[in-house]
Amino acid sequence: MRRPVIAVRPEPGLAATLALAREMGIEAHGTPLFEIRPCAWTAPDPATIDALLVGSANAFAHGGAALARFADKPVHAV
């Protein structure tokens, strides 16, 4: 018998991960341990930037209008 797993992921996203795990027959529990929220930032001049290095899709969800200034730049996702 398998033991349950714990999903460590913030919302939005945790509920979807838990639902998918359960659909796969995995007993999964989870609670968001941290919160994703936008922060104020001052975007640099796009002419001084070669590319974006992004660690999460949340960067695009919460980057704000200033992020649109970099739409023509390559994105490196990690």
PDB file of C-alpha atoms in Angstrom, residues 9-70:
ATOM      1  CA  ARG A   9       3.123  24.565  -4.016  1.00  0.00           C
ATOM      2  CA  PRO A  10       1.410  27.939  -3.619  1.00  0.00           C
ATOM      3  CA  GLU A  11      -2.027  28.809  -4.909  1.00  0.00           C
ATOM      4  CA  PRO A  12      -2.918  29.231  -7.638  1.00  0.00           C
ATOM      5  CA  GLY A  13      -1.730  25.811  -8.645  1.00  0.00           C
ATOM      6  CA  LEU A  14      -1.851  23.673  -5.516  1.00  0.00           C
ATOM      7  CA  ALA A  15      -5.506  22.706  -5.944  1.00  0.00           C
ATOM      8  CA  ALA A  16      -4.890  21.644  -9.546  1.00  0.00           C
ATOM      9  CA  THR A  17      -1.848  19.585  -8.531  1.00  0.00           C
ATOM     10  CA  LEU A  18      -3.819  17.825  -5.793  1.00  0.00           C
ATOM     11  CA  ALA A  19      -6.728  17.115  -8.148  1.00  0.00           C
ATOM     12  CA  LEU A  20      -4.419  15.653 -10.803  1.00  0.00           C
ATOM     13  CA  ALA A  21      -2.633  13.475  -8.248  1.00  0.00           C
ATOM     14  CA  ARG A  22      -5.960  12.145  -6.993  1.00  0.00           C
ATOM     15  CA  GLU A  23      -7.107  11.432 -10.560  1.00  0.00           C
ATOM     16  CA  MET A  24      -3.929   9.347 -10.902  1.00  0.00           C
ATOM     17  CA  GLY A  25      -4.870   7.369  -7.791  1.00  0.00           C
ATOM     18  CA  ILE A  26      -2.349   9.075  -5.542  1.00  0.00           C
ATOM     19  CA  GLU A  27      -3.480  10.087  -2.076  1.00  0.00           C
ATOM     20  CA  ALA A  28      -2.201  13.649  -1.920  1.00  0.00           C
ATOM     21  CA  HIS A  29      -2.371  16.325   0.733  1.00  0.00           C
ATOM     22  CA  GLY A  30      -1.030  19.830   0.643  1.00  0.00           C
ATOM     23  CA  THR A  31      -1.137  23.307   1.980  1.00  0.00           C
ATOM     24  CA  PRO A  32       0.362  26.433   0.464  1.00  0.00           C
ATOM     25  CA  LEU A  33       3.463  27.251   2.499  1.00  0.00           C
ATOM     26  CA  PHE A  34       3.957  30.629   0.890  1.00  0.00           C
ATOM     27  CA  GLU A  35       2.059  33.186  -1.166  1.00  0.00           C
ATOM     28  CA  ILE A  36       2.716  34.501  -4.648  1.00  0.00           C
ATOM     29  CA  ARG A  37       1.900  38.191  -4.945  1.00  0.00           C
ATOM     30  CA  PRO A  38       3.037  41.058  -7.129  1.00  0.00           C
ATOM     31  CA  CYS A  39       5.667  43.502  -5.882  1.00  0.00           C
ATOM     32  CA  ALA A  40       6.379  47.005  -7.072  1.00  0.00           C
ATOM     33  CA  TRP A  41       9.435  47.161  -9.326  1.00  0.00           C
ATOM     34  CA  THR A  42      11.146  49.566 -11.651  1.00  0.00           C
ATOM     35  CA  ALA A  43      11.841  47.991 -15.025  1.00  0.00           C
ATOM     36  CA  PRO A  44      15.225  48.733 -16.577  1.00  0.00           C
ATOM     37  CA  ASP A  45      15.509  50.197 -20.049  1.00  0.00           C
ATOM     38  CA  PRO A  46      14.730  47.307 -22.448  1.00  0.00           C
ATOM     39  CA  ALA A  47      17.654  48.420 -24.641  1.00  0.00           C
ATOM     40  CA  THR A  48      20.009  47.377 -21.816  1.00  0.00           C
ATOM     41  CA  ILE A  49      18.582  43.836 -21.492  1.00  0.00           C
ATOM     42  CA  ASP A  50      19.383  40.884 -23.761  1.00  0.00           C
ATOM     43  CA  ALA A  51      16.873  38.348 -22.392  1.00  0.00           C
ATOM     44  CA  LEU A  52      14.656  37.357 -19.475  1.00  0.00           C
ATOM     45  CA  LEU A  53      15.642  34.560 -17.078  1.00  0.00           C
ATOM     46  CA  VAL A  54      12.382  33.336 -15.547  1.00  0.00           C
ATOM     47  CA  GLY A  55      11.997  30.808 -12.746  1.00  0.00           C
ATOM     48  CA  SER A  56       8.217  30.566 -12.704  1.00  0.00           C
ATOM     49  CA  ALA A  57       5.145  31.282 -14.799  1.00  0.00           C
ATOM     50  CA  ASN A  58       4.141  33.516 -11.899  1.00  0.00           C
ATOM     51  CA  ALA A  59       6.620  36.080 -13.214  1.00  0.00           C
ATOM     52  CA  PHE A  60       4.305  36.604 -16.172  1.00  0.00           C
ATOM     53  CA  ALA A  61       1.125  36.421 -14.110  1.00  0.00           C
ATOM     54  CA  HIS A  62       2.330  39.035 -11.622  1.00  0.00           C
ATOM     55  CA  GLY A  63       4.996  41.018 -13.483  1.00  0.00           C
ATOM     56  CA  GLY A  64       2.634  43.862 -14.236  1.00  0.00           C
ATOM     57  CA  ALA A  65       2.399  46.175 -17.205  1.00  0.00           C
ATOM     58  CA  ALA A  66       6.124  47.002 -17.136  1.00  0.00           C
ATOM     59  CA  LEU A  67       6.939  43.425 -18.130  1.00  0.00           C
ATOM     60  CA  ALA A  68       5.232  43.972 -21.487  1.00  0.00           C
ATOM     61  CA  ARG A  69       8.139  46.247 -22.439  1.00  0.00           C
ATOM     62  CA  PHE A  70      10.262  43.091 -22.784  1.00  0.00           C
TER      63      PHE A  70
END
